[in-house]
JSON list of C-alpha atoms in Angstrom, two decimals:
[
{"chain": "A", "resi": 25, "resn": "MET", "atom": "CA", "xyz": [11.00, 110.72, 89.70]},
{"chain": "A", "resi": 26, "resn": "ASP", "atom": "CA", "xyz": [11.83, 108.52, 87.55]},
{"chain": "A", "resi": 27, "resn": "VAL", "atom": "CA", "xyz": [14.96, 105.74, 88.20]},
{"chain": "A", "resi": 28, "resn": "PRO", "atom": "CA", "xyz": [17.48, 104.69, 85.48]},
{"chain": "A", "resi": 29, "resn": "THR", "atom": "CA", "xyz": [16.86, 102.05, 82.32]},
{"chain": "A", "resi": 30, "resn": "SER", "atom": "CA", "xyz": [19.49, 100.05, 83.24]},
{"chain": "A", "resi": 31, "resn": "PRO", "atom": "CA", "xyz": [20.44, 97.66, 86.74]},
{"chain": "A", "resi": 32, "resn": "VAL", "atom": "CA", "xyz": [22.45, 99.96, 89.24]},
{"chain": "A", "resi": 33, "resn": "GLY", "atom": "CA", "xyz": [23.48, 99.93, 92.87]},
{"chain": "A", "resi": 34, "resn": "THR", "atom": "CA", "xyz": [20.00, 100.96, 94.16]},
{"chain": "A", "resi": 35, "resn": "GLU", "atom": "CA", "xyz": [17.79, 97.68, 92.78]},
{"chain": "A", "resi": 36, "resn": "LEU", "atom": "CA", "xyz": [21.23, 95.53, 93.16]},
{"chain": "A", "resi": 37, "resn": "ASP", "atom": "CA", "xyz": [20.44, 96.89, 97.15]},
{"chain": "A", "resi": 38, "resn": "GLU", "atom": "CA", "xyz": [17.46, 96.47, 97.31]},
{"chain": "A", "resi": 39, "resn": "LEU", "atom": "CA", "xyz": [16.93, 93.38, 95.59]},
{"chain": "A", "resi": 40, "resn": "GLY", "atom": "CA", "xyz": [20.12, 91.97, 98.77]},
{"chain": "A", "resi": 41, "resn": "LYS", "atom": "CA", "xyz": [17.78, 93.24, 101.58]},
{"chain": "A", "resi": 42, "resn": "PHE", "atom": "CA", "xyz": [14.84, 91.49, 100.12]},
{"chain": "A", "resi": 43, "resn": "LEU", "atom": "CA", "xyz": [16.93, 88.37, 99.63]},
{"chain": "A", "resi": 44, "resn": "THR", "atom": "CA", "xyz": [18.25, 88.66, 102.88]},
{"chain": "A", "resi": 45, "resn": "LEU", "atom": "CA", "xyz": [14.33, 88.85, 104.47]},
{"chain": "A", "resi": 46, "resn": "TYR", "atom": "CA", "xyz": [13.71, 85.59, 102.70]},
{"chain": "A", "resi": 47, "resn": "ALA", "atom": "CA", "xyz": [16.78, 83.82, 103.52]},
{"chain": "A", "resi": 48, "resn": "GLU", "atom": "CA", "xyz": [15.92, 85.02, 107.53]},
{"chain": "A", "resi": 49, "resn": "ARG", "atom": "CA", "xyz": [12.18, 83.81, 106.80]},
{"chain": "A", "resi": 50, "resn": "GLN", "atom": "CA", "xyz": [13.36, 80.46, 106.24]},
{"chain": "A", "resi": 51, "resn": "SER", "atom": "CA", "xyz": [15.10, 80.06, 108.73]},
{"chain": "A", "resi": 52, "resn": "ARG", "atom": "CA", "xyz": [12.36, 80.41, 111.25]},
{"chain": "A", "resi": 53, "resn": "GLY", "atom": "CA", "xyz": [10.56, 77.90, 109.02]},
{"chain": "A", "resi": 54, "resn": "ASP", "atom": "CA", "xyz": [8.38, 80.87, 107.15]},
{"chain": "A", "resi": 55, "resn": "ASP", "atom": "CA", "xyz": [7.49, 79.12, 103.56]},
{"chain": "A", "resi": 56, "resn": "ARG", "atom": "CA", "xyz": [4.95, 81.40, 102.87]},
{"chain": "A", "resi": 57, "resn": "VAL", "atom": "CA", "xyz": [5.49, 83.17, 99.38]},
{"chain": "A", "resi": 58, "resn": "MET", "atom": "CA", "xyz": [7.52, 86.16, 99.38]},
{"chain": "A", "resi": 59, "resn": "PRO", "atom": "CA", "xyz": [5.95, 88.07, 96.45]},
{"chain": "A", "resi": 60, "resn": "MET", "atom": "CA", "xyz": [8.79, 90.18, 94.42]},
{"chain": "A", "resi": 61, "resn": "PHE", "atom": "CA", "xyz": [6.52, 93.18, 93.18]},
{"chain": "A", "resi": 62, "resn": "SER", "atom": "CA", "xyz": [8.85, 95.50, 91.34]},
{"chain": "A", "resi": 63, "resn": "ALA", "atom": "CA", "xyz": [9.03, 94.79, 88.31]},
{"chain": "A", "resi": 64, "resn": "ARG", "atom": "CA", "xyz": [12.01, 97.17, 88.12]},
{"chain": "A", "resi": 65, "resn": "ILE", "atom": "CA", "xyz": [13.52, 94.97, 90.55]},
{"chain": "A", "resi": 66, "resn": "ASP", "atom": "CA", "xyz": [12.70, 91.82, 89.57]},
{"chain": "A", "resi": 67, "resn": "ALA", "atom": "CA", "xyz": [14.59, 93.01, 86.38]},
{"chain": "A", "resi": 68, "resn": "ALA", "atom": "CA", "xyz": [17.84, 93.77, 88.06]},
{"chain": "A", "resi": 69, "resn": "TRP", "atom": "CA", "xyz": [17.22, 89.81, 89.50]},
{"chain": "A", "resi": 70, "resn": "HIS", "atom": "CA", "xyz": [17.11, 88.81, 85.89]},
{"chain": "A", "resi": 71, "resn": "HIS", "atom": "CA", "xyz": [19.69, 90.83, 84.90]},
{"chain": "A", "resi": 72, "resn": "LEU", "atom": "CA", "xyz": [21.84, 89.34, 87.66]},
{"chain": "A", "resi": 73, "resn": "ALA", "atom": "CA", "xyz": [20.84, 85.87, 87.26]},
{"chain": "A", "resi": 74, "resn": "ALA", "atom": "CA", "xyz": [22.31, 85.62, 83.30]},
{"chain": "A", "resi": 75, "resn": "ASP", "atom": "CA", "xyz": [25.22, 85.00, 84.99]},
{"chain": "A", "resi": 76, "resn": "SER", "atom": "CA", "xyz": [25.15, 81.70, 87.51]},
{"chain": "A", "resi": 77, "resn": "GLY", "atom": "CA", "xyz": [28.31, 82.74, 88.81]},
{"chain": "A", "resi": 78, "resn": "ALA", "atom": "CA", "xyz": [27.13, 86.31, 89.65]},
{"chain": "A", "resi": 79, "resn": "ILE", "atom": "CA", "xyz": [23.87, 85.50, 91.24]},
{"chain": "A", "resi": 80, "resn": "ALA", "atom": "CA", "xyz": [25.47, 82.30, 93.66]},
{"chain": "A", "resi": 81, "resn": "ALA", "atom": "CA", "xyz": [27.74, 84.97, 94.53]},
{"chain": "A", "resi": 82, "resn": "PHE", "atom": "CA", "xyz": [25.53, 87.80, 95.55]},
{"chain": "A", "resi": 83, "resn": "CYS", "atom": "CA", "xyz": [22.69, 85.56, 97.29]},
{"chain": "A", "resi": 84, "resn": "LEU", "atom": "CA", "xyz": [25.73, 83.94, 99.48]},
{"chain": "A", "resi": 85, "resn": "ARG", "atom": "CA", "xyz": [26.88, 87.17, 100.09]},
{"chain": "A", "resi": 86, "resn": "TYR", "atom": "CA", "xyz": [23.50, 88.52, 101.20]},
{"chain": "A", "resi": 87, "resn": "ALA", "atom": "CA", "xyz": [21.14, 85.67, 102.33]},
{"chain": "A", "resi": 88, "resn": "GLY", "atom": "CA", "xyz": [23.83, 82.81, 103.39]},
{"chain": "A", "resi": 89, "resn": "ILE", "atom": "CA", "xyz": [21.96, 80.57, 101.25]},
{"chain": "A", "resi": 90, "resn": "PRO", "atom": "CA", "xyz": [21.16, 80.12, 97.62]},
{"chain": "A", "resi": 91, "resn": "ILE", "atom": "CA", "xyz": [17.98, 80.94, 96.46]},
{"chain": "A", "resi": 92, "resn": "GLY", "atom": "CA", "xyz": [15.66, 80.17, 92.89]},
{"chain": "A", "resi": 93, "resn": "HIS", "atom": "CA", "xyz": [13.63, 82.00, 91.28]},
{"chain": "A", "resi": 94, "resn": "ALA", "atom": "CA", "xyz": [10.22, 80.95, 90.50]},
{"chain": "A", "resi": 95, "resn": "PRO", "atom": "CA", "xyz": [6.89, 82.46, 88.58]},
{"chain": "A", "resi": 96, "resn": "VAL", "atom": "CA", "xyz": [4.41, 82.95, 91.04]},
{"chain": "A", "resi": 97, "resn": "LYS", "atom": "CA", "xyz": [1.27, 84.98, 90.06]},
{"chain": "A", "resi": 98, "resn": "GLY", "atom": "CA", "xyz": [-0.79, 86.86, 93.17]},
{"chain": "A", "resi": 99, "resn": "ALA", "atom": "CA", "xyz": [-2.66, 89.95, 94.50]},
{"chain": "A", "resi": 100, "resn": "GLY", "atom": "CA", "xyz": [-3.15, 90.87, 97.57]},
{"chain": "A", "resi": 101, "resn": "ARG", "atom": "CA", "xyz": [-1.08, 92.97, 101.03]},
{"chain": "A", "resi": 102, "resn": "VAL", "atom": "CA", "xyz": [2.42, 92.65, 100.21]},
{"chain": "A", "resi": 103, "resn": "ASP", "atom": "CA", "xyz": [3.01, 91.03, 103.90]},
{"chain": "A", "resi": 104, "resn": "TRP", "atom": "CA", "xyz": [6.74, 91.33, 104.21]},
{"chain": "A", "resi": 105, "resn": "VAL", "atom": "CA", "xyz": [6.68, 94.92, 104.22]},
{"chain": "A", "resi": 106, "resn": "ASP", "atom": "CA", "xyz": [6.60, 95.56, 108.13]},
{"chain": "A", "resi": 107, "resn": "GLU", "atom": "CA", "xyz": [9.70, 93.61, 108.10]},
{"chain": "A", "resi": 108, "resn": "TYR", "atom": "CA", "xyz": [11.29, 95.42, 105.35]},
{"chain": "A", "resi": 109, "resn": "THR", "atom": "CA", "xyz": [10.32, 98.64, 107.60]},
{"chain": "A", "resi": 110, "resn": "VAL", "atom": "CA", "xyz": [11.58, 97.18, 111.02]},
{"chain": "A", "resi": 111, "resn": "ARG", "atom": "CA", "xyz": [15.15, 96.19, 109.24]},
{"chain": "A", "resi": 112, "resn": "PHE", "atom": "CA", "xyz": [15.59, 98.95, 106.89]},
{"chain": "A", "resi": 113, "resn": "GLY", "atom": "CA", "xyz": [13.25, 101.71, 106.85]},
{"chain": "A", "resi": 114, "resn": "ALA", "atom": "CA", "xyz": [10.04, 102.52, 104.62]},
{"chain": "A", "resi": 115, "resn": "LEU", "atom": "CA", "xyz": [10.39, 101.48, 100.87]},
{"chain": "A", "resi": 116, "resn": "PRO", "atom": "CA", "xyz": [12.04, 103.70, 98.19]},
{"chain": "A", "resi": 117, "resn": "PRO", "atom": "CA", "xyz": [10.53, 104.37, 94.97]},
{"chain": "A", "resi": 118, "resn": "VAL", "atom": "CA", "xyz": [12.49, 102.15, 92.89]},
{"chain": "A", "resi": 119, "resn": "TRP", "atom": "CA", "xyz": [9.91, 99.33, 94.94]},
{"chain": "A", "resi": 120, "resn": "PHE", "atom": "CA", "xyz": [7.66, 100.65, 93.07]},
{"chain": "A", "resi": 121, "resn": "ALA", "atom": "CA", "xyz": [9.03, 100.66, 89.60]},
{"chain": "A", "resi": 122, "resn": "ASP", "atom": "CA", "xyz": [7.94, 99.19, 86.22]},
{"chain": "A", "resi": 123, "resn": "ALA", "atom": "CA", "xyz": [10.93, 97.74, 84.12]},
{"chain": "A", "resi": 124, "resn": "SER", "atom": "CA", "xyz": [12.19, 100.24, 82.63]},
{"chain": "A", "resi": 125, "resn": "GLY", "atom": "CA", "xyz": [12.09, 103.02, 85.83]},
{"chain": "A", "resi": 126, "resn": "ARG", "atom": "CA", "xyz": [8.18, 104.44, 85.53]},
{"chain": "A", "resi": 127, "resn": "ILE", "atom": "CA", "xyz": [6.88, 105.04, 89.36]},
{"chain": "A", "resi": 128, "resn": "ASP", "atom": "CA", "xyz": [3.30, 103.77, 89.95]},
{"chain": "A", "resi": 129, "resn": "ARG", "atom": "CA", "xyz": [2.50, 106.45, 92.00]},
{"chain": "A", "resi": 130, "resn": "ASP", "atom": "CA", "xyz": [-0.91, 105.44, 92.91]},
{"chain": "A", "resi": 131, "resn": "THR", "atom": "CA", "xyz": [0.21, 102.44, 94.72]},
{"chain": "A", "resi": 132, "resn": "LEU", "atom": "CA", "xyz": [3.67, 105.04, 96.24]},
{"chain": "A", "resi": 133, "resn": "SER", "atom": "CA", "xyz": [1.49, 107.16, 97.46]},
{"chain": "A", "resi": 134, "resn": "ARG", "atom": "CA", "xyz": [-1.13, 104.80, 98.85]},
{"chain": "A", "resi": 135, "resn": "TYR", "atom": "CA", "xyz": [2.11, 103.10, 100.75]},
{"chain": "A", "resi": 136, "resn": "GLU", "atom": "CA", "xyz": [3.48, 106.85, 101.43]},
{"chain": "A", "resi": 137, "resn": "HIS", "atom": "CA", "xyz": [0.34, 107.16, 103.87]},
{"chain": "A", "resi": 138, "resn": "THR", "atom": "CA", "xyz": [-0.67, 103.86, 104.82]},
{"chain": "A", "resi": 139, "resn": "GLY", "atom": "CA", "xyz": [2.69, 102.26, 105.14]},
{"chain": "A", "resi": 140, "resn": "ILE", "atom": "CA", "xyz": [0.76, 99.62, 103.47]},
{"chain": "A", "resi": 141, "resn": "VAL", "atom": "CA", "xyz": [1.27, 97.79, 100.20]},
{"chain": "A", "resi": 142, "resn": "VAL", "atom": "CA", "xyz": [-1.44, 96.07, 97.93]},
{"chain": "A", "resi": 143, "resn": "THR", "atom": "CA", "xyz": [-0.38, 95.23, 94.34]},
{"chain": "A", "resi": 144, "resn": "ASP", "atom": "CA", "xyz": [0.01, 92.16, 91.67]},
{"chain": "A", "resi": 145, "resn": "TRP", "atom": "CA", "xyz": [3.40, 90.09, 91.53]},
{"chain": "A", "resi": 146, "resn": "ASP", "atom": "CA", "xyz": [3.92, 87.41, 89.40]},
{"chain": "A", "resi": 147, "resn": "CYS", "atom": "CA", "xyz": [7.47, 85.97, 91.38]},
{"chain": "A", "resi": 148, "resn": "SER", "atom": "CA", "xyz": [8.90, 84.83, 94.00]},
{"chain": "A", "resi": 149, "resn": "PRO", "atom": "CA", "xyz": [12.41, 83.63, 95.75]},
{"chain": "A", "resi": 150, "resn": "VAL", "atom": "CA", "xyz": [11.76, 79.74, 96.44]},
{"chain": "A", "resi": 151, "resn": "PRO", "atom": "CA", "xyz": [14.66, 77.68, 98.05]},
{"chain": "A", "resi": 152, "resn": "SER", "atom": "CA", "xyz": [17.34, 76.74, 95.15]},
{"chain": "A", "resi": 153, "resn": "GLY", "atom": "CA", "xyz": [18.51, 73.24, 94.28]},
{"chain": "A", "resi": 154, "resn": "GLY", "atom": "CA", "xyz": [21.00, 74.68, 91.98]},
{"chain": "A", "resi": 155, "resn": "GLU", "atom": "CA", "xyz": [22.20, 76.97, 89.51]},
{"chain": "A", "resi": 156, "resn": "GLY", "atom": "CA", "xyz": [19.81, 78.65, 87.72]},
{"chain": "A", "resi": 157, "resn": "ASP", "atom": "CA", "xyz": [16.53, 80.70, 87.16]},
{"chain": "A", "resi": 158, "resn": "ASP", "atom": "CA", "xyz": [13.37, 79.74, 87.86]},
{"chain": "A", "resi": 159, "resn": "GLU", "atom": "CA", "xyz": [13.62, 77.04, 90.02]},
{"chain": "A", "resi": 160, "resn": "VAL", "atom": "CA", "xyz": [11.03, 73.90, 90.32]},
{"chain": "A", "resi": 161, "resn": "ALA", "atom": "CA", "xyz": [8.73, 74.76, 94.03]},
{"chain": "A", "resi": 162, "resn": "THR", "atom": "CA", "xyz": [5.29, 74.79, 94.79]},
{"chain": "A", "resi": 163, "resn": "PRO", "atom": "CA", "xyz": [5.36, 78.03, 96.96]},
{"chain": "A", "resi": 164, "resn": "THR", "atom": "CA", "xyz": [2.70, 78.09, 99.32]},
{"chain": "A", "resi": 165, "resn": "ARG", "atom": "CA", "xyz": [0.32, 81.38, 98.81]},
{"chain": "A", "resi": 166, "resn": "THR", "atom": "CA", "xyz": [-0.97, 84.55, 100.02]},
{"chain": "A", "resi": 167, "resn": "THR", "atom": "CA", "xyz": [-4.54, 85.30, 101.21]},
{"chain": "A", "resi": 168, "resn": "PRO", "atom": "CA", "xyz": [-5.16, 88.15, 98.74]},
{"chain": "A", "resi": 169, "resn": "VAL", "atom": "CA", "xyz": [-6.19, 91.24, 100.52]},
{"chain": "A", "resi": 170, "resn": "ARG", "atom": "CA", "xyz": [-8.32, 93.55, 98.20]},
{"chain": "A", "resi": 171, "resn": "TRP", "atom": "CA", "xyz": [-7.21, 97.44, 98.95]},
{"chain": "A", "resi": 172, "resn": "PRO", "atom": "CA", "xyz": [-10.77, 99.43, 100.04]}
]
């Protein structure tokens, strides 16, 4: 199953849930990296961020705070998935899609069987100091966990 090639409600709904979790972590003083591992949802984030007013409104709607976007490379277990599952249920397949919508079947299958996501990522939300994408920040890194 592939997802459509242009950002649609599913990607934006999932981005909203992701940013909600990020804001909740921030409110608890939890500044761990919250990796965005879905290239598909990240592409929707970039599409939305091209309009500074739209991204600001989106962040306020879902998170209540402005949120920036920063390049943060890493790999390992995606620890926020447990929080997501408790709050929203299982991750939908769009989380395992590349920017064009092709699903990584191996990673999705491992997740469906274990509830754990182990993958790589290249960006993360960060506290925003203003408008725009790629806010300057130094997020803390998570400890990589390799899949056995």
